[in-house]
GROMACS .gro file of C-alpha atoms in nm:
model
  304
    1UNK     CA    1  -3.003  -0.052  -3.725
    2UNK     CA    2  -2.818  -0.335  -3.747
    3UNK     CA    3  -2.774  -0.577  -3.378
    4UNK     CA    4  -2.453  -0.676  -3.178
    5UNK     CA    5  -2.319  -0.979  -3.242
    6UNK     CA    6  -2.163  -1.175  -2.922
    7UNK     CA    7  -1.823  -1.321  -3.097
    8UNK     CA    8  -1.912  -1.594  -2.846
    9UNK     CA    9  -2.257  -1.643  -3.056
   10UNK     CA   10  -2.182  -1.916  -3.302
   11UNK     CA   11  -2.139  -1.900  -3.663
   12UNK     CA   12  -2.463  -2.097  -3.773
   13UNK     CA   13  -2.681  -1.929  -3.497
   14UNK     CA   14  -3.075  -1.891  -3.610
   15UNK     CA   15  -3.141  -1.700  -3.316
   16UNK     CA   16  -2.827  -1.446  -3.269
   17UNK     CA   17  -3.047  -1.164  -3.131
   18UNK     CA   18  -3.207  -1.335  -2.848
   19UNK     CA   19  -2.912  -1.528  -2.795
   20UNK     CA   20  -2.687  -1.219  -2.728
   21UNK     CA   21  -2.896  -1.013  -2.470
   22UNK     CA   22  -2.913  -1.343  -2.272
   23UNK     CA   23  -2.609  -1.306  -1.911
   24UNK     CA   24  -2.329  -1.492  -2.022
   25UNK     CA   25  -2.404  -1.832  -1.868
   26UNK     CA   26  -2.762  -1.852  -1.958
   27UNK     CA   27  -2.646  -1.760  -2.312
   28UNK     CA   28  -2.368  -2.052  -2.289
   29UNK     CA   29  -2.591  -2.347  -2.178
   30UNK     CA   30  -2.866  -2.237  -2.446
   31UNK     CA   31  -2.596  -2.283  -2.680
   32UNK     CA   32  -2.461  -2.567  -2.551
   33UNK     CA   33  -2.807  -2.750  -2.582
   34UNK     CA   34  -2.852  -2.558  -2.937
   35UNK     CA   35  -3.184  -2.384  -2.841
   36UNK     CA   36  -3.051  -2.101  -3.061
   37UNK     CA   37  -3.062  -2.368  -3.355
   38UNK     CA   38  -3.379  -2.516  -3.337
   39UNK     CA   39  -3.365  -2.715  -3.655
   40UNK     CA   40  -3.225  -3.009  -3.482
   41UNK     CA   41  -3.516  -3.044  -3.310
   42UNK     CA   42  -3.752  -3.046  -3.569
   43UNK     CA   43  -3.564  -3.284  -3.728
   44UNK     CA   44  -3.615  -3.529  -3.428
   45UNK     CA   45  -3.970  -3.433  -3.415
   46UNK     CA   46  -4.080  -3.461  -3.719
   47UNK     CA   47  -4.039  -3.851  -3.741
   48UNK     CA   48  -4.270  -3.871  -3.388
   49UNK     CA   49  -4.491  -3.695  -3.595
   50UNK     CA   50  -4.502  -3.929  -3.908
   51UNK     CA   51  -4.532  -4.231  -3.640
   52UNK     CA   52  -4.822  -4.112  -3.477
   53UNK     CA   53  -4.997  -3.941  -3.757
   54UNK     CA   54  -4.948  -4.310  -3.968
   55UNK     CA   55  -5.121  -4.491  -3.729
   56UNK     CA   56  -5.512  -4.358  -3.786
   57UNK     CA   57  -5.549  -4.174  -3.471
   58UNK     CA   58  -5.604  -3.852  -3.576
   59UNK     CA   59  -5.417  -3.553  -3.449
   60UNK     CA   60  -5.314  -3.676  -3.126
   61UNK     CA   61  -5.181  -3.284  -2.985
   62UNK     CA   62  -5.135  -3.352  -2.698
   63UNK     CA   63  -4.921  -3.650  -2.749
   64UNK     CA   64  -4.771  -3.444  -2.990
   65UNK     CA   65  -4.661  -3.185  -2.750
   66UNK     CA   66  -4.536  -3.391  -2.509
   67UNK     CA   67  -4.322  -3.547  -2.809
   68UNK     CA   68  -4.205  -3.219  -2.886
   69UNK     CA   69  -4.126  -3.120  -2.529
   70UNK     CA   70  -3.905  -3.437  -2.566
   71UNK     CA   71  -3.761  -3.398  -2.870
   72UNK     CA   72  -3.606  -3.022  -2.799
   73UNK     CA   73  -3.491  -3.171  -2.433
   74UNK     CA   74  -3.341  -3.487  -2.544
   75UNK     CA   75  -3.171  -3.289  -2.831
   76UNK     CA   76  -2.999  -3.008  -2.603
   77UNK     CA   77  -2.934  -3.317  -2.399
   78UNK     CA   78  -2.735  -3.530  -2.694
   79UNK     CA   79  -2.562  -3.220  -2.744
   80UNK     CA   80  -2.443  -3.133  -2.447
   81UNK     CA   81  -2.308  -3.463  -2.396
   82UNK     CA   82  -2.165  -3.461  -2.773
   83UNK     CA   83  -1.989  -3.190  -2.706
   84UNK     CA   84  -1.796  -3.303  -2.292
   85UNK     CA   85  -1.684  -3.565  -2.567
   86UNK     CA   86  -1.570  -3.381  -2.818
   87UNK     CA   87  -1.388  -3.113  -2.626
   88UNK     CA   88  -1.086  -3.172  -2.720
   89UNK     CA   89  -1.209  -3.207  -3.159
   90UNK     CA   90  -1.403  -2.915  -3.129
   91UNK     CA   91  -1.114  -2.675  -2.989
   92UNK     CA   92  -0.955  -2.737  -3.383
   93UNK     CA   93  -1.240  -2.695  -3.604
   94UNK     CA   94  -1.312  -2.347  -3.682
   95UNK     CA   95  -1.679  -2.352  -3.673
   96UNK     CA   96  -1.692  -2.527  -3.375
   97UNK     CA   97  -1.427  -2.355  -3.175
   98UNK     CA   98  -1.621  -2.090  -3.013
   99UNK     CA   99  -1.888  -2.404  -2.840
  100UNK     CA  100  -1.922  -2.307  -2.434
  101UNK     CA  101  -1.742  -2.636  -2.361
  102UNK     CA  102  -1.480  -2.640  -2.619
  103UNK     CA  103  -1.374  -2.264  -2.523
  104UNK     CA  104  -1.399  -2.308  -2.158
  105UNK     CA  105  -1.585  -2.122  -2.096
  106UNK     CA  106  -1.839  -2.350  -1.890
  107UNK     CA  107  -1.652  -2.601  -1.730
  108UNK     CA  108  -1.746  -2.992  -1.798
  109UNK     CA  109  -1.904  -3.002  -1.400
  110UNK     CA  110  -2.155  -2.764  -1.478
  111UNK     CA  111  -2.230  -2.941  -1.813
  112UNK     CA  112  -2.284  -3.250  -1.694
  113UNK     CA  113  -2.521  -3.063  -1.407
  114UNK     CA  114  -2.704  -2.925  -1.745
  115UNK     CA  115  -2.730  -3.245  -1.909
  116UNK     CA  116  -2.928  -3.368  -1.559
  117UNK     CA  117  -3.138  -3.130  -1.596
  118UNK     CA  118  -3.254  -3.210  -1.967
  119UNK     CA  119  -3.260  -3.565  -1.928
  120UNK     CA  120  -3.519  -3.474  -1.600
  121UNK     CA  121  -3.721  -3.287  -1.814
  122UNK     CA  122  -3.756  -3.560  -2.096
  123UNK     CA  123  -3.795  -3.834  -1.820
  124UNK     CA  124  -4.133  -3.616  -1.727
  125UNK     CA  125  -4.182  -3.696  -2.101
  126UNK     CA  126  -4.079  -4.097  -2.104
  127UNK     CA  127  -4.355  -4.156  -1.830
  128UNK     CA  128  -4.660  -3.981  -1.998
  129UNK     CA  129  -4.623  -4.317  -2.286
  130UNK     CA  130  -4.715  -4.634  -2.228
  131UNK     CA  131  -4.522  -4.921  -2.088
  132UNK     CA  132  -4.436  -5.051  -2.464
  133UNK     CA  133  -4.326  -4.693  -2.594
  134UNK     CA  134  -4.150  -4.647  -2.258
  135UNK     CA  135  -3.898  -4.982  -2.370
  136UNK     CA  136  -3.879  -4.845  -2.737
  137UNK     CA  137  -3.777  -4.495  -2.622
  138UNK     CA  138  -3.509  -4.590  -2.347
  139UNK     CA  139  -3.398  -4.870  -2.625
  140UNK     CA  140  -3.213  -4.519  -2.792
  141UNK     CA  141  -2.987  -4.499  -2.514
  142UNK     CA  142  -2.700  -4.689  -2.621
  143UNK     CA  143  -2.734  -4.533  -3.001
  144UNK     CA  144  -2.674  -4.212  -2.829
  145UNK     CA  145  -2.405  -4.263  -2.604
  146UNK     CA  146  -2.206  -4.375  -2.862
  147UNK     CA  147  -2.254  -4.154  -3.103
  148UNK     CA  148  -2.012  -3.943  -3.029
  149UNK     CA  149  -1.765  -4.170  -3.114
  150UNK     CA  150  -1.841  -4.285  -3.435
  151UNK     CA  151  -1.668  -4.018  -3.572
  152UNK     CA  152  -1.342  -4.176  -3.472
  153UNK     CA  153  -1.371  -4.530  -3.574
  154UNK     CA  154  -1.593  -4.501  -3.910
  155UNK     CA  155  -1.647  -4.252  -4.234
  156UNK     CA  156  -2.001  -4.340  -4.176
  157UNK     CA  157  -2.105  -4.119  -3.840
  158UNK     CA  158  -2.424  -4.037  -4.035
  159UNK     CA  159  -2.518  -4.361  -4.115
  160UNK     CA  160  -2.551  -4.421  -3.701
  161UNK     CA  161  -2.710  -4.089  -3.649
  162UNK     CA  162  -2.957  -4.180  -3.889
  163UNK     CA  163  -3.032  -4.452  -3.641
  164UNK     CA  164  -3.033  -4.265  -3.357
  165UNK     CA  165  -3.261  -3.950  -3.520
  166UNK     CA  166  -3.509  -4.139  -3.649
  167UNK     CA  167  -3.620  -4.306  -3.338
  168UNK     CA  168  -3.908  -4.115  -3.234
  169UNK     CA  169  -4.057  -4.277  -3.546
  170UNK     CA  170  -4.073  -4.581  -3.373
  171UNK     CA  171  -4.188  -4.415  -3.036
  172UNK     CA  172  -4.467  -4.251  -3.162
  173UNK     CA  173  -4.597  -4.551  -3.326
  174UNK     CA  174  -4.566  -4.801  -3.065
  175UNK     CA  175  -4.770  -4.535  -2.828
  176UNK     CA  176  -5.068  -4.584  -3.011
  177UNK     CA  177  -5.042  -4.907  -3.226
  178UNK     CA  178  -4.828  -5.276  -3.204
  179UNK     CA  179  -4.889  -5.448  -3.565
  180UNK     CA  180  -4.750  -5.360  -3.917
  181UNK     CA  181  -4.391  -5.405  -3.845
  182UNK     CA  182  -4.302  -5.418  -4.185
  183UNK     CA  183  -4.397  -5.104  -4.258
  184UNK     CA  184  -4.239  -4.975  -3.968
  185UNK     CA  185  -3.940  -5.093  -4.094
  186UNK     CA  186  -3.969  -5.010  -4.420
  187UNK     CA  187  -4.027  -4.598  -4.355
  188UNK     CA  188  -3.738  -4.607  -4.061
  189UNK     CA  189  -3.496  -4.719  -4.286
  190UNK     CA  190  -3.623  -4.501  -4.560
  191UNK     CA  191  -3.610  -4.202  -4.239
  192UNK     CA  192  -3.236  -4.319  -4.158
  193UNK     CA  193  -3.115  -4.257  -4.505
  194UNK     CA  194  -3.260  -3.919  -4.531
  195UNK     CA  195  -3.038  -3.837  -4.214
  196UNK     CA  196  -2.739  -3.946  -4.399
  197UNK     CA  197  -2.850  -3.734  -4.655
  198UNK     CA  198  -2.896  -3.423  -4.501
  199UNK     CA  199  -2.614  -3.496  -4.256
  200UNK     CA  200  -2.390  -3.517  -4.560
  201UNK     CA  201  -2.522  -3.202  -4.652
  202UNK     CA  202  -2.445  -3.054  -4.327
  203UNK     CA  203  -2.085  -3.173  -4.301
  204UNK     CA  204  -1.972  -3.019  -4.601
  205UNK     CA  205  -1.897  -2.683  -4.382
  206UNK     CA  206  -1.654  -2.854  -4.214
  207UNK     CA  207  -1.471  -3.093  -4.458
  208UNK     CA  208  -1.151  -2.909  -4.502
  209UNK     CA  209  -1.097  -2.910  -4.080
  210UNK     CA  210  -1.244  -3.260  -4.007
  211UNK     CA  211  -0.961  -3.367  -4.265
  212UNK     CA  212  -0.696  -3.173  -4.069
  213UNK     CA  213  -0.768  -3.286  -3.758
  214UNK     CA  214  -0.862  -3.635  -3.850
  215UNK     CA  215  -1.243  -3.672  -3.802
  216UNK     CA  216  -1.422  -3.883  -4.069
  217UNK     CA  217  -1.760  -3.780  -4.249
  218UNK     CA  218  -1.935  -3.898  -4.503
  219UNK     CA  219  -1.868  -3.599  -4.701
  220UNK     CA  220  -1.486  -3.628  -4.677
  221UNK     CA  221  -1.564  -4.019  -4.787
  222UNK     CA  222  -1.755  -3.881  -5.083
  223UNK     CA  223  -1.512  -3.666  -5.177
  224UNK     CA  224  -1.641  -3.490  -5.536
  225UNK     CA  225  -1.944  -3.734  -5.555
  226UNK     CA  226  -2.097  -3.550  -5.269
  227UNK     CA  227  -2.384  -3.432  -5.457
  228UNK     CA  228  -2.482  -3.810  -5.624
  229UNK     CA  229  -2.415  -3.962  -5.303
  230UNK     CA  230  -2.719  -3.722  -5.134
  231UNK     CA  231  -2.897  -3.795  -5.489
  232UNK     CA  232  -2.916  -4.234  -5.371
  233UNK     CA  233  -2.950  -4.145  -4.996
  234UNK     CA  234  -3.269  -3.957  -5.111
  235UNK     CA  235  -3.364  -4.157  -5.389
  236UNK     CA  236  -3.361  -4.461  -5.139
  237UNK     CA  237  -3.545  -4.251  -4.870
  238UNK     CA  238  -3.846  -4.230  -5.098
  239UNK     CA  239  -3.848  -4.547  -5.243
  240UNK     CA  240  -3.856  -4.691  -4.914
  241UNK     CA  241  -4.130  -4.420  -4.758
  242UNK     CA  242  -4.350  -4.576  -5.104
  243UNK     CA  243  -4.295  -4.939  -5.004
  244UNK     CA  244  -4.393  -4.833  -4.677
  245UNK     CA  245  -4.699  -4.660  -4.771
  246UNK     CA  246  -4.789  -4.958  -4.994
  247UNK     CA  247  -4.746  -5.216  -4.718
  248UNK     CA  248  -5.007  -4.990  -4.512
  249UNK     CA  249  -5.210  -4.944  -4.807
  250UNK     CA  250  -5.158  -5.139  -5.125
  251UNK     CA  251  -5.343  -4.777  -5.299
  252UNK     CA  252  -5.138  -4.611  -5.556
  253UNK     CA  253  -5.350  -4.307  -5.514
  254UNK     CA  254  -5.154  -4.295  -5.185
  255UNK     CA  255  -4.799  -4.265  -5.304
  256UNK     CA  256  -4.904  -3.939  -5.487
  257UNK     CA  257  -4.871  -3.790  -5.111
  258UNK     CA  258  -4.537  -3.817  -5.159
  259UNK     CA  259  -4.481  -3.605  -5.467
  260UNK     CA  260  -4.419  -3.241  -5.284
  261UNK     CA  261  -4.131  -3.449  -5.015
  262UNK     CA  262  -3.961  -3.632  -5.346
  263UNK     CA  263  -3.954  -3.267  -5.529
  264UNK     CA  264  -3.806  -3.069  -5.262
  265UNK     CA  265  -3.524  -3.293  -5.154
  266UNK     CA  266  -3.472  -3.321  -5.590
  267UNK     CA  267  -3.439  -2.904  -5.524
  268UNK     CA  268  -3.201  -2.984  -5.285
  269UNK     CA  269  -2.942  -3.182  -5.467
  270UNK     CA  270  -3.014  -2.973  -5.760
  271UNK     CA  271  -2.907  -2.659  -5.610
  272UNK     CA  272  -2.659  -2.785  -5.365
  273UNK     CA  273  -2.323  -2.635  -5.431
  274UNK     CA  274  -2.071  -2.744  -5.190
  275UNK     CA  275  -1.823  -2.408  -5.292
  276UNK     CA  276  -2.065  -2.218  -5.196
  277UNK     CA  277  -2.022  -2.127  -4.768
  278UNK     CA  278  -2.371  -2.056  -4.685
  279UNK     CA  279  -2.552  -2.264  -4.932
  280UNK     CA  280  -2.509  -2.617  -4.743
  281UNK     CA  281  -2.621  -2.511  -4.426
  282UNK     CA  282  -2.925  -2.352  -4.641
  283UNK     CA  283  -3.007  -2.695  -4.750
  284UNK     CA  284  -2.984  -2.849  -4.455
  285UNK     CA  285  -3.238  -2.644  -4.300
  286UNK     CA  286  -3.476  -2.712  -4.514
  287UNK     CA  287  -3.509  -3.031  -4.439
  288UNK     CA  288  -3.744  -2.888  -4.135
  289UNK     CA  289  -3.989  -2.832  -4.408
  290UNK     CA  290  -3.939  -3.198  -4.599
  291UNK     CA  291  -4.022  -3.338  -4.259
  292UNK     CA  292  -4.334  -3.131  -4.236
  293UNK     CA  293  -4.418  -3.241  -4.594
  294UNK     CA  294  -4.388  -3.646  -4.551
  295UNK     CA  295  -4.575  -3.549  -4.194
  296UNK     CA  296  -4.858  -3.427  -4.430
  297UNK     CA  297  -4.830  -3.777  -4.614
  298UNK     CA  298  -4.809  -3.989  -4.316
  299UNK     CA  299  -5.167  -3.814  -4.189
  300UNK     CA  300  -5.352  -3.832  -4.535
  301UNK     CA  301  -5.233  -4.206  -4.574
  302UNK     CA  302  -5.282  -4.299  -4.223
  303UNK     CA  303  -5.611  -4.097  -4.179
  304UNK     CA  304  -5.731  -4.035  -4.510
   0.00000   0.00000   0.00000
């Protein structure tokens, strides 16, 4: 038998089940912070995994879960602020029409009230790290805040969300370790472009509105070479994740951990088709499993 849909459920939904039998403002401000889409965060958890799993300490779960805890708070809370922003965009885009904020139907007051309440929760996070991770963490802030606006002033938005999504990289390693900045470096850049990969990816669903109503992407700045731009962004992620690798251990036998990452995002941009409705946002979930697979890297290298 097949379930209700609320038409106030969202398009792109993973969770449209649950998300419908929740009262009508529980089911808005679980929408509003995207718990019925959890890929976003896994794809801010996944780099705190790679940064704690790189630096040799072993599993670290508990750190782990606390990093999670953060990552799906601090997530519902950067959406919930993107979208007070973006009100007024996200009333003329189709696929984002139908957002609590953007339809009204919770008022901005009792958004920002939300938003309180998830940056509480990952404040309960911020003070289980350690003085230097503490710094690193609330240096994000800014990156955040102005997010938002990026997509007004640049046809690069991705490029600063790469910035911003990539951060618990630098969180988790700073927790545990303070040396090797160059390799730091070297996979957070190599992190940031993947973002602007998949975040291409992602935008494709909403090129032909963002054009309308004047919001810039770097798939509308792509235009047809959509698929070779994702190609470089991913061909430079993995270069960089190697010369990051190498500066932690010059071994070559180490890069190898790399292999099943490099093939699936090749699988990616080979089967992207940007015609097809459903197949970009099919690609851009997978990414939840790339991060799991450089996450398997980062512990064999760093562990290993």
């Amino acid at each position: 038998m097949s379930e209700t849909v609320s038409p106030d459920v969202v398009p792109d939904s993973e969770h449209h089940g649950l998300v419908a039998r929740l009262p009508q403002v529980p089911r808005d401000l679980a929408q509003l912070a995207r718990f019925d889409r959890p890929i976003g965060w896994w794809l801010l958890f996944w780099p705190c995994v790679w940064g704690v799993w790189l630096t040799g300490a072993g599993w670290q779960l508990a750190l782990l879960a606390w990093l999670l805890l953060g990552s799906i708070a601090m997530r519902g809370a950067g959406c919930v602020y993107n979208d007070i922003v973006d009100a007024e965009l996200d009333r003329k885009v189709a696929r984002t029409a139908s957002r609590p904020v953007a339809s009204g139907r919770i008022p901005k007051k009792l958004a920002w009230g939300w938003l309180l309440v998830l940056c509480l929760i990952g404040l309960l996070v911020l003070l289980q790290l350690r003085p230097l991770a503490q710094g690193v963490a609330l240096s994000s802030l800014a990156l955040v805040a102005a997010y938002p606006f990026m997509k007004r002033i640049t046809w690069w938005p991705q490029a600063w969300l790469g910035m911003v999504f990539t951060w618990g990289l630098l969180v988790g390693w700073t927790q545990l370790r303070a040396d090797n900045w160059d390799m730091l470096a070297a996979m957070y850049a190599g992190a940031a472009l993947w973002v602007i990969g998949y975040d291409t990816i992602y935008a494709l669903q909403d090129r032909e509105d963002d054009a309308l109503v004047g919001i810039r992407s770097s798939a509308l700045r792509l235009g047809g070479h959509v698929k070779g731009g994702v190609a470089l962004f991913y061909t430079g992620a993995v270069a960089l994740w190697a010369l990051a690798f190498w500066l932690y251990r010059a071994d070559w036998v180490a890069l190898l951990g790399l292999i099943p990452a490099a093939g699936h995002l090749a699988w990616q941009v080979a089967t992207l088709d940007a015609d097809d409705p459903a197949n970009p946002l099919e690609r851009f979930r997978s990414n939840r499993w790339a991060g799991a697979l450089v996450a398997a890297a980062c512990f064999v290298v760093g562990n290993a």
